[in-house]
XYZ file of C-alpha atoms in Angstrom:
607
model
C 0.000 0.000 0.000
C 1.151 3.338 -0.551
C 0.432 6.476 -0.014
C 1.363 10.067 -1.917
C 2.229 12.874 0.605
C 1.751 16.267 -1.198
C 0.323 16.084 -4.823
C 3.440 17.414 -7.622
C 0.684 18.986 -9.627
C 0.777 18.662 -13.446
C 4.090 18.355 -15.526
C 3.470 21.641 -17.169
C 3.240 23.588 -13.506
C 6.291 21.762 -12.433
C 8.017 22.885 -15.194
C 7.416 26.317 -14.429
C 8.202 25.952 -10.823
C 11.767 26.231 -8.943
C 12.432 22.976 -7.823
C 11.447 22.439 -4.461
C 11.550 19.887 -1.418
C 10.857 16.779 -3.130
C 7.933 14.925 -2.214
C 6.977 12.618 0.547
C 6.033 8.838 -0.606
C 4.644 6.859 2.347
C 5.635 3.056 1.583
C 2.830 0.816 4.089
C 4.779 -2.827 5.039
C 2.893 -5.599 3.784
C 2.182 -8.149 6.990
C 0.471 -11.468 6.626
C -1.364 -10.842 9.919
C -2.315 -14.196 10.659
C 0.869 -15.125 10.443
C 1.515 -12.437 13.039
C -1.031 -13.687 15.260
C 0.022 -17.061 15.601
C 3.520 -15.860 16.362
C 2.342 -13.363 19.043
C 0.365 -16.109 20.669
C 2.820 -18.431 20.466
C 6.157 -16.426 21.686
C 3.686 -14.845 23.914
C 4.405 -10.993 22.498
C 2.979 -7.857 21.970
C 0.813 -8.254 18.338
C 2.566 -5.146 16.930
C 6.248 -6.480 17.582
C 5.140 -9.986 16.215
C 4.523 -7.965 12.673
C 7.615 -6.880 13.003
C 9.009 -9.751 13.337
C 7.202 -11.156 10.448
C 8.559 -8.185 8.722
C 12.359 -9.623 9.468
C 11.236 -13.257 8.504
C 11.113 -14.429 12.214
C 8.046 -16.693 12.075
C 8.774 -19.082 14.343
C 8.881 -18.349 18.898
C 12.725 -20.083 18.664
C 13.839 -17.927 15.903
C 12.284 -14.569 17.481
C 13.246 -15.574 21.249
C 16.747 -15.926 19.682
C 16.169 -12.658 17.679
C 15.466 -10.933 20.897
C 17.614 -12.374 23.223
C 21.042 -12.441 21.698
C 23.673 -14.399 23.402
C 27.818 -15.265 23.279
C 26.329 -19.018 22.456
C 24.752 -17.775 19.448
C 28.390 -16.639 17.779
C 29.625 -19.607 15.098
C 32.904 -21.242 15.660
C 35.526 -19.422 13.962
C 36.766 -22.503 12.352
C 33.373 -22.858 10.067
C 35.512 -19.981 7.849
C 37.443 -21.198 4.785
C 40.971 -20.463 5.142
C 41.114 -19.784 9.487
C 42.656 -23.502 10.045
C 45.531 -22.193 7.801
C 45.945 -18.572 8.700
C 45.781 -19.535 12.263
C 48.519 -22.138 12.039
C 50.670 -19.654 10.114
C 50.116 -16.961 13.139
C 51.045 -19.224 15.326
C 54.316 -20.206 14.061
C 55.353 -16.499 13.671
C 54.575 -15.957 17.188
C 56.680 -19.150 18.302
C 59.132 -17.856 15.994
C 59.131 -14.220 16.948
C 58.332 -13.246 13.970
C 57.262 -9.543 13.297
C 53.716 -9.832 11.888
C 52.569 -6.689 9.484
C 48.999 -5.987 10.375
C 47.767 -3.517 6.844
C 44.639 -2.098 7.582
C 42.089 0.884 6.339
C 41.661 4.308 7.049
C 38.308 4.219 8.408
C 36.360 2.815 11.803
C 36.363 -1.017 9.709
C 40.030 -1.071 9.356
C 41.674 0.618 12.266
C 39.470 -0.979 14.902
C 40.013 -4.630 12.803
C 43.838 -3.660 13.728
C 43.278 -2.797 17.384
C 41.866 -6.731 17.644
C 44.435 -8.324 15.646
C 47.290 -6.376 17.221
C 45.911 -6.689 20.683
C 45.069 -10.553 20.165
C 49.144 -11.157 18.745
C 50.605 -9.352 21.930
C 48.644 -10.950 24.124
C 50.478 -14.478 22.906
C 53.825 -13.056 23.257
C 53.864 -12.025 19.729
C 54.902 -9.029 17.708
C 52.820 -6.658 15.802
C 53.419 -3.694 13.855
C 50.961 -2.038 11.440
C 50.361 0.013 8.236
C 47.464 2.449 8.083
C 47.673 4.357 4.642
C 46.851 7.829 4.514
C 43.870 8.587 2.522
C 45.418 11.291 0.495
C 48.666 10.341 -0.079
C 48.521 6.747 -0.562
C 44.846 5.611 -1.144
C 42.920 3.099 -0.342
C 44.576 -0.482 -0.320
C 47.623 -2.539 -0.462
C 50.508 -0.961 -1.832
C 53.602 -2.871 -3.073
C 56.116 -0.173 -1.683
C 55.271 -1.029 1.528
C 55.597 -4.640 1.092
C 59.066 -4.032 -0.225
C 60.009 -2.149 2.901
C 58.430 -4.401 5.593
C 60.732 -7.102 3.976
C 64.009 -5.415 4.045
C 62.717 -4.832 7.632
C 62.426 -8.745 8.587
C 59.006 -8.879 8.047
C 57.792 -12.152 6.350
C 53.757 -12.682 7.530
C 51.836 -9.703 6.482
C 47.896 -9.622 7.550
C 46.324 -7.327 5.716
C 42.462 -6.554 7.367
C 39.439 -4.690 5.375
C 41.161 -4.675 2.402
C 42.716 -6.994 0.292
C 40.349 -8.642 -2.149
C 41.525 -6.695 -4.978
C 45.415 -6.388 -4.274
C 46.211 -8.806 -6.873
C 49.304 -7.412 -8.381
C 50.604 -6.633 -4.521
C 49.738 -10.398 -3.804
C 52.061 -11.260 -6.465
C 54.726 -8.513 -4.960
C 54.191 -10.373 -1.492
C 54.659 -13.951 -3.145
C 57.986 -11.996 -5.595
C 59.409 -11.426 -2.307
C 58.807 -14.449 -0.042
C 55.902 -12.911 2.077
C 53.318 -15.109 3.381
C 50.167 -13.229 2.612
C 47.064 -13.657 4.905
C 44.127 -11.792 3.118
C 41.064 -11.236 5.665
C 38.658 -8.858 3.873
C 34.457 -8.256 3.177
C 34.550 -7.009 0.189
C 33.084 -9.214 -2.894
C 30.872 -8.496 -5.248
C 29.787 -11.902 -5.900
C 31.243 -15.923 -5.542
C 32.544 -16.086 -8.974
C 35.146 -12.855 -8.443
C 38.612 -13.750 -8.793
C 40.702 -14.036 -5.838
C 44.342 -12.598 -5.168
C 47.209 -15.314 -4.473
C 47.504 -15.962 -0.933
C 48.699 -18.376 2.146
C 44.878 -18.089 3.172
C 42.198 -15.958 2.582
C 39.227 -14.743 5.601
C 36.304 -13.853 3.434
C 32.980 -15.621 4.086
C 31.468 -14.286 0.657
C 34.507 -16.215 -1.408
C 33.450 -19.574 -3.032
C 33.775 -22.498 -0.776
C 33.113 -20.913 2.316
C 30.100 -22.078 4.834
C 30.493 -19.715 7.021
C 26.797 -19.072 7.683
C 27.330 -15.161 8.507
C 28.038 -13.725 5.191
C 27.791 -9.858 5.834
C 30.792 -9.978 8.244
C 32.477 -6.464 8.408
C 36.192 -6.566 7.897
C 36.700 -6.150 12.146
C 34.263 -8.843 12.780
C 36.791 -11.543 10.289
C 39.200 -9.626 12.777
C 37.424 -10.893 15.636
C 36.702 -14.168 13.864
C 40.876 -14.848 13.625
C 41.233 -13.394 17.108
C 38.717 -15.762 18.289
C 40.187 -18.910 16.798
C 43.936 -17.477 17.755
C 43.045 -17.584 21.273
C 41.022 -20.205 21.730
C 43.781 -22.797 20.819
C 45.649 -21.588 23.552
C 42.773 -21.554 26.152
C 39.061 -21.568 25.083
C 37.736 -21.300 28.129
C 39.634 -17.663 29.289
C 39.049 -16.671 26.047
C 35.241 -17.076 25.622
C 34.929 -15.883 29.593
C 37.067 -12.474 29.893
C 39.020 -11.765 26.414
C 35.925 -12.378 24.138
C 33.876 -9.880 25.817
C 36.649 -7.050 25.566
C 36.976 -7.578 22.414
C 33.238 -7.512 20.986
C 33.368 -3.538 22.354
C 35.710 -2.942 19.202
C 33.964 -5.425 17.158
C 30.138 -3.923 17.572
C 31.759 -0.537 17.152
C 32.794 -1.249 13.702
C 29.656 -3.305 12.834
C 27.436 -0.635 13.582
C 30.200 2.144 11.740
C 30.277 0.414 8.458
C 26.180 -0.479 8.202
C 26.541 -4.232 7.480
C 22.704 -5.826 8.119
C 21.550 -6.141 11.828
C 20.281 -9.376 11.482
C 22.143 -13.198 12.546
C 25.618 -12.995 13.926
C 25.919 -9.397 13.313
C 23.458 -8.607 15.875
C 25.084 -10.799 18.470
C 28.514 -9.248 18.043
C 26.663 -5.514 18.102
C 24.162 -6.074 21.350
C 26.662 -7.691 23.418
C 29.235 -5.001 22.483
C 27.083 -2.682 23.493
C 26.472 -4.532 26.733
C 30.140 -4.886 27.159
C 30.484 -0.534 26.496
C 28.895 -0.176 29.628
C 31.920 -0.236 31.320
C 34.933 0.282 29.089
C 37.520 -0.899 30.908
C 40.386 0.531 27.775
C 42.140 3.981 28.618
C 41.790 5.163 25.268
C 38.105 4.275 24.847
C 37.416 6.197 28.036
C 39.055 9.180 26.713
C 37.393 8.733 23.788
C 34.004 8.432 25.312
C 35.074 11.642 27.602
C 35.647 13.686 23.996
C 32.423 12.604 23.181
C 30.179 13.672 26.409
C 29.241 10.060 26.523
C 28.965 8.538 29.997
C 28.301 5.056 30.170
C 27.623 4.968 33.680
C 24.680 7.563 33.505
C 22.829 6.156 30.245
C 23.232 3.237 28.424
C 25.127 3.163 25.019
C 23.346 2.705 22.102
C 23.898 1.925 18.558
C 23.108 5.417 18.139
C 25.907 6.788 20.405
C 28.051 4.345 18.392
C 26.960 5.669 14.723
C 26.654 9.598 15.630
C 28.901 10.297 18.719
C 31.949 7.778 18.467
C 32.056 6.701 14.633
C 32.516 9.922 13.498
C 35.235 11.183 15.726
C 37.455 8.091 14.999
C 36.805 8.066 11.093
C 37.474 11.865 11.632
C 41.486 10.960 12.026
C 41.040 9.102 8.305
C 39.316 11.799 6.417
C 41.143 14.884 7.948
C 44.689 13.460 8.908
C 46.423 10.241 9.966
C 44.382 7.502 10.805
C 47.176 5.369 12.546
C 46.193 7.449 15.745
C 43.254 6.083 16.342
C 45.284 2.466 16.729
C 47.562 4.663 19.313
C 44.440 5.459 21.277
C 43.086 2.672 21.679
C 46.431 0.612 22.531
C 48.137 3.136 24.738
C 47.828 2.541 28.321
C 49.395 6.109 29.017
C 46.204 8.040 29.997
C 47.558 11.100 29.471
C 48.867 10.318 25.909
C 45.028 8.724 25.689
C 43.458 12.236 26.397
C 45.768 13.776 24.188
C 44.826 11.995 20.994
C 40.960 11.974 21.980
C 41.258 15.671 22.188
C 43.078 15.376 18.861
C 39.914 13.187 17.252
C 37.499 15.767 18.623
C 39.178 18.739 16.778
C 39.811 16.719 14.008
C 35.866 15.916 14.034
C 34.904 20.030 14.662
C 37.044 21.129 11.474
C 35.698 17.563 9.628
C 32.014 19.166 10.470
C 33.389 23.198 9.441
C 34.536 21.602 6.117
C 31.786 19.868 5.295
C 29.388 22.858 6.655
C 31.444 25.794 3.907
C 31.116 23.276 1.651
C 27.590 22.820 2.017
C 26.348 26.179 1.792
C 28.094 26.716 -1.373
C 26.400 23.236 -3.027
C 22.520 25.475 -1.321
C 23.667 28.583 -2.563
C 23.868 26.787 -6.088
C 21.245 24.920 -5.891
C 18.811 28.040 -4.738
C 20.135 30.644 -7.854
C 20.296 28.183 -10.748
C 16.934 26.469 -11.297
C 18.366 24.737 -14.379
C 21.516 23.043 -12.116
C 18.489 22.623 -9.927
C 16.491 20.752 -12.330
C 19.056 17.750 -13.325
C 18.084 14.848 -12.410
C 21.487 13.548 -11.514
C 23.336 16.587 -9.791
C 27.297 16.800 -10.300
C 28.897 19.908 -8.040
C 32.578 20.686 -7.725
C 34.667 22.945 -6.075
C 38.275 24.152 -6.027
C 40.005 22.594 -2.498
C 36.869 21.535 -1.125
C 38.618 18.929 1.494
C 38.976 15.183 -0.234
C 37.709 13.974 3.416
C 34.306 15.034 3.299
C 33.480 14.716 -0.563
C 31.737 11.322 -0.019
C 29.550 12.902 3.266
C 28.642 15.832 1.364
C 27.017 13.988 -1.802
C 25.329 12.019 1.323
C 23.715 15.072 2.078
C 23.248 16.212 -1.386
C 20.919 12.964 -1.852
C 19.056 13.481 1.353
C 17.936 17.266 0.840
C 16.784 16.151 -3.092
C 16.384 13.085 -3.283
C 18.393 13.002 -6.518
C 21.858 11.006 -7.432
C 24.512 13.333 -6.771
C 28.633 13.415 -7.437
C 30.629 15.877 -5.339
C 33.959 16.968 -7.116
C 37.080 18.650 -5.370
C 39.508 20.435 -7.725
C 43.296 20.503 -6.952
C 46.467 20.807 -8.683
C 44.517 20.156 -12.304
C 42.368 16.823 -11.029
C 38.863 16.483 -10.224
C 38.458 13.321 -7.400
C 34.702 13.280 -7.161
C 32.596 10.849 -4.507
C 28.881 9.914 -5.779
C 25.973 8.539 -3.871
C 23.194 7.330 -5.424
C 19.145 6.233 -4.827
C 17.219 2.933 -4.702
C 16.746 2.095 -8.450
C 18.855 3.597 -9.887
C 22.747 2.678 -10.666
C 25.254 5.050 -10.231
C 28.696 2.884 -10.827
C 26.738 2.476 -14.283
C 26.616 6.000 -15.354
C 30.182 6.373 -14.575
C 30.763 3.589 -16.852
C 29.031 4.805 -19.762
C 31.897 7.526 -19.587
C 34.986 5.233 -18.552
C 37.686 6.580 -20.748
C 37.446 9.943 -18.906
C 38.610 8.582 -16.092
C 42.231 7.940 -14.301
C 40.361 5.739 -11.754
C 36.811 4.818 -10.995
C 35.070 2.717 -9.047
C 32.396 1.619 -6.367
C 28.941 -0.224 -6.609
C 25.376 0.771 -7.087
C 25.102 3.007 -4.767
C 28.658 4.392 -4.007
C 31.062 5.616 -6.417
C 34.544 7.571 -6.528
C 36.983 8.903 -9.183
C 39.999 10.594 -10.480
C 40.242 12.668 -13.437
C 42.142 15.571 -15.151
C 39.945 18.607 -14.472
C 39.540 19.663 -18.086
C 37.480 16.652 -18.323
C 35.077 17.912 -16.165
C 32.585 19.700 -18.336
C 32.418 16.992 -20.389
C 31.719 14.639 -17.881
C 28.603 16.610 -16.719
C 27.518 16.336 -20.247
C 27.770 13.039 -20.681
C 25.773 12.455 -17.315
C 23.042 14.766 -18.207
C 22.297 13.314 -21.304
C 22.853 9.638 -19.449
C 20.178 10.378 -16.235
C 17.811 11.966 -18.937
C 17.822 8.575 -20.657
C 17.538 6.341 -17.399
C 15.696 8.688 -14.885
C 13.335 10.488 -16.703
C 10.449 8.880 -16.110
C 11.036 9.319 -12.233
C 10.262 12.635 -9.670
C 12.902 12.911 -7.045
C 10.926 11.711 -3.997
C 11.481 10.756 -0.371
C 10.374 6.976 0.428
C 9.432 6.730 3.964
C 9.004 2.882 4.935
C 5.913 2.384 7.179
C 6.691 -0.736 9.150
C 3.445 -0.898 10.757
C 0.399 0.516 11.858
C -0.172 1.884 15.681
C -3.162 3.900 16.780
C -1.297 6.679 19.245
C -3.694 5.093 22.225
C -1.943 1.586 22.489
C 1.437 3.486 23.407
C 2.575 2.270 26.583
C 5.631 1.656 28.550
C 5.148 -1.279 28.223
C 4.795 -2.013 24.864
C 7.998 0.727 24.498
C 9.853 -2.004 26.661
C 8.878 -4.587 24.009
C 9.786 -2.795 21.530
C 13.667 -1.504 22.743
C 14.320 -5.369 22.778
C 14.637 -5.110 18.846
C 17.441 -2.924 19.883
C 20.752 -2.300 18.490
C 18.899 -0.756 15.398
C 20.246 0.003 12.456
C 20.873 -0.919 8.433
C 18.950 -4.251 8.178
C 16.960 -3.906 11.306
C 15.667 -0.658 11.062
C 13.938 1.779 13.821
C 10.116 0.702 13.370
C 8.089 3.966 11.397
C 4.608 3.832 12.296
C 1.534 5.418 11.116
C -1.108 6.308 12.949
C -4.341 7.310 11.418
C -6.957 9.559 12.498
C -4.440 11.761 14.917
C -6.420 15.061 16.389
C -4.270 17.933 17.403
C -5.211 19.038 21.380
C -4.253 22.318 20.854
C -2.735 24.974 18.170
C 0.872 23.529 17.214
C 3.852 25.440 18.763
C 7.116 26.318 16.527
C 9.981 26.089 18.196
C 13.295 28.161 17.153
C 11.135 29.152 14.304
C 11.920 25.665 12.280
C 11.069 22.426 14.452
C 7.351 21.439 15.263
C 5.637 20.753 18.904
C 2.297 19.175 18.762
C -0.192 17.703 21.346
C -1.931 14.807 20.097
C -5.194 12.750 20.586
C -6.417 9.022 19.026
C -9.546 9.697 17.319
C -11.514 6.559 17.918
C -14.837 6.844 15.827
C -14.580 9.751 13.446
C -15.698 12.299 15.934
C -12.958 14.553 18.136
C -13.601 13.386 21.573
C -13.473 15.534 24.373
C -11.216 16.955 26.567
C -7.508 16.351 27.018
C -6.582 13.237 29.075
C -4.984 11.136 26.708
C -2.363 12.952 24.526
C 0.756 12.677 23.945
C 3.557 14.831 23.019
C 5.187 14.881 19.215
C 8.001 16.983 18.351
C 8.836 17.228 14.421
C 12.237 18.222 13.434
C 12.047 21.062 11.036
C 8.519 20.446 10.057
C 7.274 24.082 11.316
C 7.003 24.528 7.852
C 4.938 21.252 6.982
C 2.421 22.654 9.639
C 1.843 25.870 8.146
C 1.627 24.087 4.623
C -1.202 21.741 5.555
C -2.690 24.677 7.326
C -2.675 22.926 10.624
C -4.734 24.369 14.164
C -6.452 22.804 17.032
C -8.906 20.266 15.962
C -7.344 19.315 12.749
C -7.475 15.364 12.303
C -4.267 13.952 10.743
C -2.414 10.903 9.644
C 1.007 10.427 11.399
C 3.967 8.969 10.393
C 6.446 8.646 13.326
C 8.619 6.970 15.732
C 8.272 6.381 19.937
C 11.269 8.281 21.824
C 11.335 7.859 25.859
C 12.466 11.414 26.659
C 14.518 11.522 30.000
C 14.312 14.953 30.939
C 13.598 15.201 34.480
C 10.437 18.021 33.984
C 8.808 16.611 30.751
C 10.091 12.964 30.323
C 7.967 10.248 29.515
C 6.851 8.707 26.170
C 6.694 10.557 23.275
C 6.943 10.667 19.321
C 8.814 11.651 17.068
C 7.007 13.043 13.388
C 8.222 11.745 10.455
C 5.404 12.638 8.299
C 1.874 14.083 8.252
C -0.830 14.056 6.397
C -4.628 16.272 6.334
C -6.916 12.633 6.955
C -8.993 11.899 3.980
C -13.085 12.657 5.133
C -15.212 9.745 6.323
């Protein structure tokens, strides 16, 4: 079922129209409800959290009691992964052997935390580890054969690279040139049938042959995996009771960072991270939760803390400096050097957000004064020295405020490196490829692309795009797709049912925070603006058509800059809506309690 939130008007009016905010498209979940039923009889829960459920393909009272209960037992044996036997062996001898071990990681949360476990796990056996962390400007992303070459002359003969690797295959040939054992433990595969590089083992549960059952590993969690295996054949029993544990904090950190699905042993390694953040024991993770304003003893950590308060400030070191840091602070046991380099992240972070912000205003600005920029239907920007960091977050943001594909381009020194981001249908990686020879490098998937090029090439690349989106995209508006995951009348809100529902918790890509819609909403009284752009509304259940009186069972909604979308529908006391939104549990100690959040409103169609 779906339903249109404001109505275009005709292609002719549009045409004569700046382009706006694009519309609102409500998308309704389709539930079998019986289905629902049995399983909320049978695992004995609420009937709005068994659709849910449904939603997820839990059907079963095992499969959602396991769903909502997630437990150390429910983690697969490392072993189950092609290639650990092997890689684990080879570990082991270097260790015995005293062997320095090269840990090569990425730039961003996924790598560096992958290297904190691997590093951490090594040492903890007596072993030796050193690591590479490439800088993001200088050096790229990936494997790099002048590194090998040095580690070598350096003694270095096991290298481990982690979140990256899959592609290296003329480094893995460098590595085997030189006599380095090559340990590949990576995520990255677009299907089964890709090619492998040569290597003493590879960790990737999406290569062929694997039956690993978890396939959307992130590269830390084949970290943890290796870790896990590492440890356990020295003593299983320590290692699943106290070093386990410590480690899932880095683990669910990186799992929530890089948006791999919520769903089978993913889940697992995020909830009992979190659990475990509740009291990190690590110098540097206090420090960084201190840089943060995060305290763990006052309010629980949630995935949201994780994506929006920590993930930031340690990809922060990637985009606008040296990510090698954030391995420093979370190793050191020197609290003072700890503080230091959490201070460090949290500047780094501030002129991250500054960079991003300058940059921003310029891509409104543009947008705003040039209706025919405006009008493309795939949206390329550039700008001389806009910061190579933040190129990828600000076509994010491009795509959320339009609703359009959108490339971000930074000029410097003569070459354009542009980061795209992309929307459901539609495949970006292909339009770059209908224009490959323009290119120094490209590359990505569907939805995220990046590239070099000389900047002379840069008109004609918007060219070629126009004319390409006009081919593939006209036939679409720009449009926001809200997903309704189910429907809840604003009267069966209780804490109770709010207690049922955190236990879907951590939330995030693949387990999404439930969107319901609510229809029939009356407002109590006149709706309040608040800083002249956000939305506070007092809302009633209409039960049968007619407003009913008084006030005793309202509840508070607060819509983030919707002011606006209240004085468009012409909202006042006594208007009857239909509400799109969330359930927040405000804490604040005056006017806490349950509450929601607006996603999306509607007028009500007339009885």
């Amino acid at each position: 079922m779906e339903v249109t939130a404001a109505d275009p008007g005709t292609p002719e009016k549009r045409e004569k129209m700046r382009p706006g905010p694009p519309r609102q498209r409500w998308k309704v979940t389709e539930t079998d409800h019986d289905q629902a039923a049995a399983l909320a009889k049978s695992a004995r829960v609420p009937l709005v959290l068994a659709e849910l459920l449904v939603a997820r393909g839990i059907t079963q009272p095992g499969e959602a009691f396991i769903f909502l209960n997630p437990e150390a037992d429910q983690l697969s044996d490392p072993f189950l992964m092609l290639g650990m036997t092997l890689a684990v062996e080879r570990l082991e001898r270097a260790i015995e052997l005293h062997e320095p071990v090269l840990l090569y990681g990425d730039y961003d949360v996924d790598g560096t935390t992958a290297v904190v476990l691997l590093k951490t796990a090594i040492e903890m056996l007596g072993g030796e580890a050193r690591f590479h962390v490439p800088h993001r400007l200088r050096e790229g992303y990936g494997l790099q054969s002048s590194v090998l070459e040095a580690a070598y002359a350096e003694g270095v003969r096991l290298v481990i690279t982690v979140d990256t690797g899959m592609r290296a295959f003329a480094e893995a040939e460098t590595a085997q040139r030189l006599g380095l054992d090559l340990i590949v433990t990576d995520h990255h595969l677009a299907k089964a049938g890709d090619q492998v590089p040569v290597a003493l083992a590879i960790l990737n549960p999406n290569q062929a042959g694997c039956g690993y059952p978890e396939k959307s590993l992130c590269g830390a969690a084949i970290a943890l995996k290796l870790a896990q295996a590492l440890l356990e054949r020295r003593d299983a029993a320590r290692t699943r009771e106290k070093t386990l544990p410590s480690f899932l904090k880095m683990a669910a950190i990186a799992t929530i960072a890089d948006a791999v699905p919520l769903h089978g042993e993913n889940r697992v390694i995020a909830a009992l991270g979190l659990r475990e953040l509740r009291r990190p024991a690590g110098t540097g993770l206090r420090a960084l939760f201190a840089a943060a304003a995060l305290d763990p003893a006052s309010k629980q950590i949630t995935g949201y803390d994780v994506a929006y308060r920590l993930a930031p400030r340690i990809n922060a070191a990637g985009r606008m400096d040296v990510a090698s840091e954030v391995i420093e602070l979370f190793t050191t046991r020197d609290s003072h050097r700890a503080i230091e380099l959490a201070t460090k992240l949290e500047r780094l972070n501030r002129e991250r957000r500054d960079a991003e912000a300058a940059a921003l205003t310029v891509i409104e600005k543009r947008l705003a004064a040039d209706e025919e920029f405006a009008a493309d239907r795939l949206l390329v920007v550039d700008g001389d020295g806009w910061h190579r960091g933040v190129i990828g977050i600000l076509a994010s943001r491009v795509v959320e405020r339009t609703a359009k594909p959108a490339i971000v381009v930074s000029v410097e020194e003569g070459v354009a490196h542009g980061s795209g981001r992309s929307v459901d249908g539609f495949q970006l990686l292909n339009a770059l490829e209908s224009c490959a020879e323009l290119f120094t490098r490209f590359g990505g998937h569907a939805f995220a692309v990046g590239f070099a090029m000389p900047a002379e090439a840069l008109p004609e690349l918007k060219r070629r795009l126009r004319v390409y989106a006009a081919e593939h995209l006209a036939a679409r508006e720009p449009e926001r797709v809200l997903n309704i995951h189910a429907e809840l009348p604003l009267d069966r809100i209780t804490p109770v049912l709010a207690g049922w529902l955190r236990k879907l918790e951590p939330l995030g890509h693949g387990n999404p925070e439930p969107n319901f819609v609510a229809r029939r909403v009356r407002l109590a009284s006149a709706p309040r603006a608040m800083k002249e752009r956000h939305l506070r509304l007092e809302l009633a259940q209409v039960q049968d058509g007619n407003a009913p009186p008084g006030r005793s069972s309202t509840i508070r909604a607060v819509g983030w800059g919707l002011a606006g979308r209240a004085l468009e529908l012409g909202l006042a006391a006594g208007s009857i809506i239909d509400l799109a939104y969330r359930i927040r549990e405000n804490d604040h100690p005056d006017f806490g309690g349950l509450e929601v959040e607006i996603m999306g409103m509607e007028i009500a169609a007339q009885d």
